[in-house]
Coordinates of C-alpha atoms in Angstrom, one line a residue:
Chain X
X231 CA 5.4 136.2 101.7
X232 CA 4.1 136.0 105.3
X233 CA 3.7 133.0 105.2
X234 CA 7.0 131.8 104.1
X235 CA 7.8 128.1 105.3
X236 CA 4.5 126.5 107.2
X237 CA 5.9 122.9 107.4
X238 CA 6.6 121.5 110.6
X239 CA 9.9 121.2 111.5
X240 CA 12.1 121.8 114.6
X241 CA 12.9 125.4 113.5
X242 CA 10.1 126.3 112.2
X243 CA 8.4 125.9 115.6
X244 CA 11.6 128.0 117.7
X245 CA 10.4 131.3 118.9
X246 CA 10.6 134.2 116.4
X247 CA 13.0 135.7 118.8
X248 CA 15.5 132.6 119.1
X249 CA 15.9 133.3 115.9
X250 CA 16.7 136.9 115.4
X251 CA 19.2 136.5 119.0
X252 CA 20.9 133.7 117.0
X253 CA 21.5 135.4 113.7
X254 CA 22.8 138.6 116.0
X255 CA 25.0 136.3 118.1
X256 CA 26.3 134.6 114.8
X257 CA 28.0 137.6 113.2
X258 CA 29.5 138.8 116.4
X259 CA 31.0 135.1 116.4
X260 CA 32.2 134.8 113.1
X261 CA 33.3 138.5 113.1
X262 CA 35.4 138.2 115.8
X263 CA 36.9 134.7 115.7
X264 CA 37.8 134.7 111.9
X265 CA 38.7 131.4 111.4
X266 CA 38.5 129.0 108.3
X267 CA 38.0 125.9 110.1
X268 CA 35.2 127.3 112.5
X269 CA 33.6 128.7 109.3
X270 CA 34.1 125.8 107.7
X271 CA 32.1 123.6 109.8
X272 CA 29.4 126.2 110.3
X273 CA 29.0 126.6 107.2
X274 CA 28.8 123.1 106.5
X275 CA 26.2 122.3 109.2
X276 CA 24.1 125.3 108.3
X277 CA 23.9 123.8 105.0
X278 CA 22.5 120.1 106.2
X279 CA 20.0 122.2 108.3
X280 CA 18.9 124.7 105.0
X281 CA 18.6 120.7 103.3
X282 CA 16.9 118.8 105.4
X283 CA 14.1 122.4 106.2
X284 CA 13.6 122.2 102.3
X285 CA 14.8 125.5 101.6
X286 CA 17.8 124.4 99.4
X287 CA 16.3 125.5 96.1
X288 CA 15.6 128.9 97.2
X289 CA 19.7 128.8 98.6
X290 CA 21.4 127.9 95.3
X291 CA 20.5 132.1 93.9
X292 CA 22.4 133.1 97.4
X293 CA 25.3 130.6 96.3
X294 CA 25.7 131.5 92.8
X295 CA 26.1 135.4 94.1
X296 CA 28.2 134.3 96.5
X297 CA 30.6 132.3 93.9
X298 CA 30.1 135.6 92.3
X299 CA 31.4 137.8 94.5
X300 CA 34.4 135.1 95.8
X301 CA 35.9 135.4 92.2
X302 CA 35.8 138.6 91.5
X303 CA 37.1 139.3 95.6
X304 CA 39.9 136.9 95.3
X305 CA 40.9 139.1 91.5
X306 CA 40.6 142.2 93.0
X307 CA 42.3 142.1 96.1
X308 CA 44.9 139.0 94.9
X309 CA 46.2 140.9 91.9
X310 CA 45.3 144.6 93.0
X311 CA 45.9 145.2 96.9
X312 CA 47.9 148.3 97.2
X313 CA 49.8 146.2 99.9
X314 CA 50.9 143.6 98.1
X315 CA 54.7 142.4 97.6
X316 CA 55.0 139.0 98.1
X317 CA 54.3 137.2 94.4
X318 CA 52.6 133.7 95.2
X319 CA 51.6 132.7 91.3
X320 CA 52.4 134.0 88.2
X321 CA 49.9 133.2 85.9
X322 CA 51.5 134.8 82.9
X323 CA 55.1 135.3 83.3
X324 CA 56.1 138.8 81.9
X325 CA 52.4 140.3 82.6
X326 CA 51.1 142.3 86.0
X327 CA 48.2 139.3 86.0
X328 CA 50.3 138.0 89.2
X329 CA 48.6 136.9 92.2
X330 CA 50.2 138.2 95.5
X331 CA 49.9 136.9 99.2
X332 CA 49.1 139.9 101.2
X333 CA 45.9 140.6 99.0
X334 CA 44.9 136.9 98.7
X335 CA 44.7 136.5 103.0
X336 CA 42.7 139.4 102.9
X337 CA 40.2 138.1 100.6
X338 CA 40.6 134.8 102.4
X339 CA 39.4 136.5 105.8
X340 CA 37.0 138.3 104.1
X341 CA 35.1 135.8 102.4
X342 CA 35.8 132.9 105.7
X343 CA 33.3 135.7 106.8
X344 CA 30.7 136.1 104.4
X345 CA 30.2 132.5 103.3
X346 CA 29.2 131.0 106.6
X347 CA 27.0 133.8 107.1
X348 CA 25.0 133.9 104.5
X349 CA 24.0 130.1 105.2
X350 CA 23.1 130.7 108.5
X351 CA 21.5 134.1 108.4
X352 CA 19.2 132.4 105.4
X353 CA 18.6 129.6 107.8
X354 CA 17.7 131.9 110.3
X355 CA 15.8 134.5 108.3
X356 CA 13.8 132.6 105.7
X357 CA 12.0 130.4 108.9
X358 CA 10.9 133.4 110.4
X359 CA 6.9 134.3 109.9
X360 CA 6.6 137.4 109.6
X361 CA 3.2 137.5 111.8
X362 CA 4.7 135.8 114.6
X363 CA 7.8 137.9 114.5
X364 CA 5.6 140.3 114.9
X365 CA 4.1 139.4 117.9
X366 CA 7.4 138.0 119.6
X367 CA 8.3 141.7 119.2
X368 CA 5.6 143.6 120.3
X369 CA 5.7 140.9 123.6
X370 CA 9.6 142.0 123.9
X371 CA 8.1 145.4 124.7
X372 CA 8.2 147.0 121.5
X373 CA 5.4 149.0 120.7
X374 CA 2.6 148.0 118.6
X375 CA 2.5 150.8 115.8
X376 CA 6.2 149.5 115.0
X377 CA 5.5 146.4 114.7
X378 CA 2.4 147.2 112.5
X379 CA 4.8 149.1 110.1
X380 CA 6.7 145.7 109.3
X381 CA 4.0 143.2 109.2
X382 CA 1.9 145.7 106.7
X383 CA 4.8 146.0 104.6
X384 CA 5.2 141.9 104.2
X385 CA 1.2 142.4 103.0
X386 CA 1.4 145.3 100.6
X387 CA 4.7 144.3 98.9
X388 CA 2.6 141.3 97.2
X389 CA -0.1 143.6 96.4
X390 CA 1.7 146.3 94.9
X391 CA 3.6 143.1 92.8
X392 CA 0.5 142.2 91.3
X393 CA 0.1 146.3 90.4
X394 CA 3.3 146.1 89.2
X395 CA 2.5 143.7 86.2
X396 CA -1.1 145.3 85.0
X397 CA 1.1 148.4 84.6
X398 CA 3.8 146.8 82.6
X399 CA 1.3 145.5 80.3
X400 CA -0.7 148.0 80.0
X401 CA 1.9 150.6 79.3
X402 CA 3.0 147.5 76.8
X403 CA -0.1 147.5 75.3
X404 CA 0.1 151.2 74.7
X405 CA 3.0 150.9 72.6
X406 CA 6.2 151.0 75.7
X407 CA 9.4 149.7 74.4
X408 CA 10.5 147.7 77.6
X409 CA 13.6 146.2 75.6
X410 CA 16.4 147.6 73.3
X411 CA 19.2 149.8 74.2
X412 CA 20.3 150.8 77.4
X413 CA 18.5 154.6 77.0
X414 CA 15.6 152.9 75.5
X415 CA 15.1 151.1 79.1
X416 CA 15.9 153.8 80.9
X417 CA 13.3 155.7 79.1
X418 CA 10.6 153.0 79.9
X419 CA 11.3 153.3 84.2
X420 CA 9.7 156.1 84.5
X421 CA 6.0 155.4 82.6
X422 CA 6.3 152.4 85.1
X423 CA 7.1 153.8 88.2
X424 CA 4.6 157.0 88.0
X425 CA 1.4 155.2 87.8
X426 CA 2.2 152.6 90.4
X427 CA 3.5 155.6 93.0
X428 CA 0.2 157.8 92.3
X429 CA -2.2 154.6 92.7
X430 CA -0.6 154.0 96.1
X431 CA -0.4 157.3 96.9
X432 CA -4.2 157.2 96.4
X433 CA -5.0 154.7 98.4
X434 CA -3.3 156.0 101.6
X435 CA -6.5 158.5 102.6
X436 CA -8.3 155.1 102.3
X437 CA -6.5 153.2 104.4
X438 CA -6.4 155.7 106.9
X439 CA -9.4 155.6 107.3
X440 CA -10.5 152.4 107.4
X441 CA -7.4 151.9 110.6
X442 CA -9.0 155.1 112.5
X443 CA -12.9 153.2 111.9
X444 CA -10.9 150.1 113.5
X445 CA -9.8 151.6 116.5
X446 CA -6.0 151.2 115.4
X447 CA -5.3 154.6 118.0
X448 CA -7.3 153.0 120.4
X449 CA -5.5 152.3 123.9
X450 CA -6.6 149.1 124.7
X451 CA -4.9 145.9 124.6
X452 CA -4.5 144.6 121.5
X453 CA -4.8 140.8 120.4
X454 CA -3.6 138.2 118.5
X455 CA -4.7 135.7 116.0
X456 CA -1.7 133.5 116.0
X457 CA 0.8 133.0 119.7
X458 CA 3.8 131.6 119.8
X459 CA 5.5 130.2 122.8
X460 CA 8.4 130.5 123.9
X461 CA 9.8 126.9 125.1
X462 CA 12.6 125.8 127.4
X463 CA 14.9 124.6 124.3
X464 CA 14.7 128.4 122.7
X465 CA 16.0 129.6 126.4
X466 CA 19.1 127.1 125.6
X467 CA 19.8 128.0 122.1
X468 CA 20.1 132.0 122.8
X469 CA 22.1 131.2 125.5
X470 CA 24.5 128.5 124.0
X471 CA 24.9 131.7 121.0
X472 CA 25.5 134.0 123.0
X473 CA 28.2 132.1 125.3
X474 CA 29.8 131.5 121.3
X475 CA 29.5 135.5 120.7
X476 CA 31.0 136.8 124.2
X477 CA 33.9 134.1 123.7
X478 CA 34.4 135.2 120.7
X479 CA 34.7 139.2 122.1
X480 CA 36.6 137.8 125.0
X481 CA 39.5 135.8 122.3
X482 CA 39.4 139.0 119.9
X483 CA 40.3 141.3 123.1
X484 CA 43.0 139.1 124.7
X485 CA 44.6 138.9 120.8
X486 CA 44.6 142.6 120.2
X487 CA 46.1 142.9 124.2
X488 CA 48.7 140.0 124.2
Chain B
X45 CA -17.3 178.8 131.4
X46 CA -18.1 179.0 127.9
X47 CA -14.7 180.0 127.1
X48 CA -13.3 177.0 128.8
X49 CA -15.2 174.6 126.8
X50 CA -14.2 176.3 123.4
X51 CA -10.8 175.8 125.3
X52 CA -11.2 172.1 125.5
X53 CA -12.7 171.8 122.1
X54 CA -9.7 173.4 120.2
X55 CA -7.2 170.5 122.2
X56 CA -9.2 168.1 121.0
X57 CA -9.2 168.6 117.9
X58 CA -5.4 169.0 117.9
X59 CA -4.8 165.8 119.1
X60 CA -7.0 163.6 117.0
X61 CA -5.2 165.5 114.0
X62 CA -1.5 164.9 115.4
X63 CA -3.1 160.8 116.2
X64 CA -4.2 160.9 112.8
X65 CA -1.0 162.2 111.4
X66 CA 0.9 159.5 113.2
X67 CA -1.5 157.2 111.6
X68 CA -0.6 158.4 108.2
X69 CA 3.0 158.2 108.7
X70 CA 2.6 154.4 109.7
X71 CA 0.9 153.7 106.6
X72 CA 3.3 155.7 104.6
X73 CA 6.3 154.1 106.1
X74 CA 5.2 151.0 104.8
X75 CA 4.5 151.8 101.0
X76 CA 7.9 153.6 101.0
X77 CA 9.4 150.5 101.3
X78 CA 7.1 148.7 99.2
X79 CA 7.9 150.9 96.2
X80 CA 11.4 150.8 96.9
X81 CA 11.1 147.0 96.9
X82 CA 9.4 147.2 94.0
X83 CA 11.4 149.7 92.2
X84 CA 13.9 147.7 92.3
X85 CA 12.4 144.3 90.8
X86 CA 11.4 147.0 87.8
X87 CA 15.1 148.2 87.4
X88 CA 15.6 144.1 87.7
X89 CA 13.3 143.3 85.0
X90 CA 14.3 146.2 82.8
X91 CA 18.0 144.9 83.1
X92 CA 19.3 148.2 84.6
X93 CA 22.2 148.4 85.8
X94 CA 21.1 150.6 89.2
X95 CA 19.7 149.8 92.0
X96 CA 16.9 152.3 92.2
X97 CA 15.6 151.5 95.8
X98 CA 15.4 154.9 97.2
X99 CA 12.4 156.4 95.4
X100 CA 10.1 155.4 97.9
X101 CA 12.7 156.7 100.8
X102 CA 12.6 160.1 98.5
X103 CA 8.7 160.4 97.9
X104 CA 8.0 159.7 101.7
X105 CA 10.4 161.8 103.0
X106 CA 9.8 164.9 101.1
X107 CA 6.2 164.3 101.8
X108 CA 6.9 163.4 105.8
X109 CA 9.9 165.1 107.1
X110 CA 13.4 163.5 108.1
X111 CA 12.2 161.3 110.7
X112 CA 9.9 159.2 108.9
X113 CA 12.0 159.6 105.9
X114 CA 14.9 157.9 107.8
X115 CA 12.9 155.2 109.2
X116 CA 11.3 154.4 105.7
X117 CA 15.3 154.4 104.8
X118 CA 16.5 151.7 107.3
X119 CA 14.0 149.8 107.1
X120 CA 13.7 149.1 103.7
X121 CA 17.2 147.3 103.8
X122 CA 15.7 145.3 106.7
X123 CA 12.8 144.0 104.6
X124 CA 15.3 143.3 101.9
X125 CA 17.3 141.1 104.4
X126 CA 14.3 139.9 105.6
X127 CA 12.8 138.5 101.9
X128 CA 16.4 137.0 100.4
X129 CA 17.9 136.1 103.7
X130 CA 20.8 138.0 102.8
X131 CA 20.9 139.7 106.0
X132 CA 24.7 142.0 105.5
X133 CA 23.3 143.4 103.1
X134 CA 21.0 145.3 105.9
X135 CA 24.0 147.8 106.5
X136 CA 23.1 149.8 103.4
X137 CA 20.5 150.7 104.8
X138 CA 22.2 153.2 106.6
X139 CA 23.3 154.7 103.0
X140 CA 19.1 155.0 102.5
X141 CA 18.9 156.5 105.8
X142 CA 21.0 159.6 104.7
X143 CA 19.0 159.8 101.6
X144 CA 15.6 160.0 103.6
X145 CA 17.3 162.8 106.4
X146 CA 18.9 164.9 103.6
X147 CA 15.4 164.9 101.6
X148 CA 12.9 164.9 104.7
X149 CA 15.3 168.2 106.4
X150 CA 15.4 169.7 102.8
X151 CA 11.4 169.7 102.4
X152 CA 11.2 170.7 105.8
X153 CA 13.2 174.1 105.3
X154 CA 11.3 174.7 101.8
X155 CA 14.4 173.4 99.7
X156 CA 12.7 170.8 97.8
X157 CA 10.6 173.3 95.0
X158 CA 12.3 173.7 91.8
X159 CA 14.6 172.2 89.6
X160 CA 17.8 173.9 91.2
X161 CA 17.0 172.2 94.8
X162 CA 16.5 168.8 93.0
X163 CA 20.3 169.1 91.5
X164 CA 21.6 170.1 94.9
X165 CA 19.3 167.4 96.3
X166 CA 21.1 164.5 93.9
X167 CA 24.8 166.2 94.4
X168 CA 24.2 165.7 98.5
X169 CA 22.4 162.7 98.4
X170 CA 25.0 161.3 95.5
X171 CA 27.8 162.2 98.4
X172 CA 26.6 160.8 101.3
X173 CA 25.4 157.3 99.7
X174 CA 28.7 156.8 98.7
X175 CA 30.7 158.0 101.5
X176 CA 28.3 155.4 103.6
X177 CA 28.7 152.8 101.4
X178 CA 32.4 152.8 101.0
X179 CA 33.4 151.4 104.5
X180 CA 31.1 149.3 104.7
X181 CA 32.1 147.6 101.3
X182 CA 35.6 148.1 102.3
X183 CA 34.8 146.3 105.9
X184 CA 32.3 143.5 105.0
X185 CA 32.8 142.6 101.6
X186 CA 36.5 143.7 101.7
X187 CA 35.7 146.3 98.8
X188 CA 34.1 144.4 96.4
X189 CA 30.0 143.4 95.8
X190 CA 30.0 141.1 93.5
X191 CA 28.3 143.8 91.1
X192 CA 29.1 146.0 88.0
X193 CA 30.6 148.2 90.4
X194 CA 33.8 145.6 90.4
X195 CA 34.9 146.7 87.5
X196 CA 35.7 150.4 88.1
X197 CA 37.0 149.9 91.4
X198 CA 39.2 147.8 90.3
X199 CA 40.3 150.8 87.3
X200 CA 40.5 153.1 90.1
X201 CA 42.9 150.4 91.9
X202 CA 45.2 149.8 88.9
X203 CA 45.6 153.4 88.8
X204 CA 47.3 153.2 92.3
X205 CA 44.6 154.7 94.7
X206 CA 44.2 152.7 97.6
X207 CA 41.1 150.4 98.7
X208 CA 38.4 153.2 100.7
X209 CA 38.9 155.7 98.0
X210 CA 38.1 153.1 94.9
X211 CA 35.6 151.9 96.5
X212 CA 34.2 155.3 96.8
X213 CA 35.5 156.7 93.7
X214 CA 34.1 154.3 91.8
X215 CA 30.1 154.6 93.1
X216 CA 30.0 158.3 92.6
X217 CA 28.7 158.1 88.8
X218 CA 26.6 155.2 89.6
X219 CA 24.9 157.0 92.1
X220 CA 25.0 159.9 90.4
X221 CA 22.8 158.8 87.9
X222 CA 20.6 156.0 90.2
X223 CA 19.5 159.0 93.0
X224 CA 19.5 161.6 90.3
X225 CA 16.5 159.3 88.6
X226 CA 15.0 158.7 92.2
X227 CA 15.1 162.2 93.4
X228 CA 13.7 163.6 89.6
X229 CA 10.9 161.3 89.9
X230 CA 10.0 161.9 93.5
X231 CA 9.6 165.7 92.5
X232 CA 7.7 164.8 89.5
X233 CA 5.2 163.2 91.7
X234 CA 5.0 165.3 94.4
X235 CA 4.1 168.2 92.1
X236 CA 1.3 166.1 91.5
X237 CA 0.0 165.4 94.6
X238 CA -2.8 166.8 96.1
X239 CA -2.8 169.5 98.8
X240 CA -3.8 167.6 101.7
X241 CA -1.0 165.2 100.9
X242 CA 1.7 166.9 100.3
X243 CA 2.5 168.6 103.6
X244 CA 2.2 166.0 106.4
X245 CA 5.5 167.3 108.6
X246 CA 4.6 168.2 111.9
X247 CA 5.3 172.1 112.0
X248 CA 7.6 173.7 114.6
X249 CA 6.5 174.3 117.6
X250 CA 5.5 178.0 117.6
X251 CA 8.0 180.6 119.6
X252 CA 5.9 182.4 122.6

């Protein structure tokens, strides 16, 4: 999980914080512009970058969930708006299954929103290392018991995973029914969850200590194993993003004036 | 002279213990959100139909207070957005962040000992998830999450309520039962703690 992507490529090697400034610079675009076309094409190019990094397999879950959510959006809000009057298709003649236009543009924003953004956010997040993220941020001036708290949790999600499956079988193996009906599941949470809480719970006094015997309280400067750097093309791609996001501020302010 | 030096020895011993308390909140922080990460891909492989990512959020912050409580909240969203890529989903976590500052000021004032506080504790937490969660539904997603939850707001719709209070309508039993789990089994555990664990929030500052 640290380690997510470690092939060479052109993003790959961007500063962690190019990264992060793009994603944030992204949503304020797309948030304020609201276009289809715009959203179109990002979302289009986002997905020949997410192709060409390899991460396209790992992209298909997001795009099933977000087919998911575009049906059951453009149901809702078509056939069930409270604003709706004007009747655009009547699918059954006689029924209330009637799509309407007022309810169908606001899904149509809606989703012109969401789609792009997932793309590029994936793009953006699932390149990041989690260690050099780390680091970017601590160099940004954030301090380094805050950056320890997200790095250690990238480490101890794995380990607790692992946990995770020797209780489920041995609970199994003790008889647990893990399938059935929905109270029968229900029932079986709570034998799973206990055990792995209290072990980790457990382990904290240990830990602890073994950061306090490592100087983790120490003052001193602290350093790093891996160091990005921060290149002259990353200065040009949070700036280019930006220029997109304030424009975008800028056009959403002179529409709500004019 | 020697009173001085006793003097100096008592601070000392203060601050290692508040260092070392800060210590324990950064390791704490951290499993919080593992477990709520984790409670979650149980719920998934159980087939549940809750989200039950706010145990950890619960545990830490009755143990911690509302500050770390709050922070374990927020940021467990972030490592969420941070694992899938699915990065809008990081507003919940302001949802979570009311659950860990309603649990972490409830332990704090002694509120989180018997059954009684837990109901209250599920009934406030059950409120504020879903009066968080309801705009931002309504504002990103334009009320609908591509989730089991569709299907009642769009029951409360038909019956002629407007978008906001479906969408909040329509979570209220879902979190009812989701926190009320989360908040059960955070008191279940936390009865079986051990001393030293159980009370790590820094105590008031003492009145003069």
């Amino acid at each position: 999980m640290l380690q997510i992507n470690e092939k060479d490529t052109f993003i790959k090697n961007l500063y962690p914080m190019t990264k992060i400034w793009f994603a944030f610079w992204m949503v304020v675009g797309i948030f304020t512009f609201t276009n289809y076309y715009l959203s179109a094409v990002v979302f289009v190019a986002a997905l020949i970058l997410i192709y060409t990094e390899g991460l396209i397999r790992g992209f298909k879950v997001l795009i099933l969930a977000a087919i998911l959510l575009g049906v059951s959006l453009f149901m809702i809000q078509g056939i069930l708006n409270p604003s709706n009057e004007t009747v655009v298709w009547e699918v059954i003649t006689g029924t209330r299954f009637v799509f309407y236009q007022e309810g169908l543009t606001v899904a149509g924003n809606v989703y012109s929103r969401i789609v792009p953004l997932i793309a590029v956010l994936y793009l953006a997040i699932r390149t990041l290392n989690m260690t050099e993220l780390g680091v970017a941020l601590n160099k940004a001036g954030i301090s380094y018991r805050a950056t320890f708290v997200l790095t250690s949790t990238f480490q101890i999600i794995p380990v607790l995973k692992k946990e995770m499956f020797q209780i489920i079988n041995a609970q199994k193996s003790r008889g647990l029914n893990t399938e059935g009906s929905l109270l029968n599941r229900m029932k079986a949470f709570i034998p799973l969850m206990v055990p792995l809480i209290q072990n980790s719970m457990m382990n904290v006094q240990n830990q602890v200590v073994a950061l306090e015997s490592k100087g983790f309280n120490s003052d001193n400067k602290k350093t790093y194993y891996r160091d990005p750097q921060k290149r002259a093309i990353d200065t040009f791609i949070v700036l280019s993003v930006a220029l997109f996001g304030v424009v975008g501020i800028a056009y959403r302010i002179l529409l709500y004036v004019s | 002279m020697e009173v001085k030096q006793e003097n100096n020895q008592v601070r000392k011993s203060a601050t290692i213990s508040r260092k070392t308390r800060t210590t324990y909140a950064l390791i704490l922080i951290p499993i919080g959100i593992a477990i709520n990460v984790i409670g979650g891909i149980i719920a998934g492989q159980l087939k549940l139909p809750f989200f039950m990512d706010s145990i950890g959020t619960i545990v830490i912050a009755a143990i911690t207070g509302p500050l770390i409580g709050g922070i374990t909240g927020i940021m467990t969203n972030v490592v969420l957005g941070l694992m899938h890529g699915d990065v809008l989903g990081m507003a919940f976590g302001l949802a979570n962040l009311a659950s860990g500052v309603i649990i972490g000021f409830m332990a704090k004032y002694g509120w989180f000992k018997n059954w009684i506080h837990v109901a209250l504790a599920t009934v406030f937490v059950t409120l504020a998830n879903s009066f968080i969660a309801a705009p931002i539904v309504v504002f990103l997603y334009g009320g609908v999450s591509g989730a089991g939850v569709d299907l009642v707001v769009a029951g409360f719709l038909a019956a002629g309520q407007d978008i906001f209070s479906s969408a909040f309508l329509a979570r209220l039993p879902i979190n009812l039962v989701d926190k009320g789990i989360a908040v059960i089994i955070a008191f279940l555990i936390l009865k079986k703690l051990p001393d030293t664990m159980k009370n790590l929030i820094p105590p008031r500052k003492a009145k003069k």
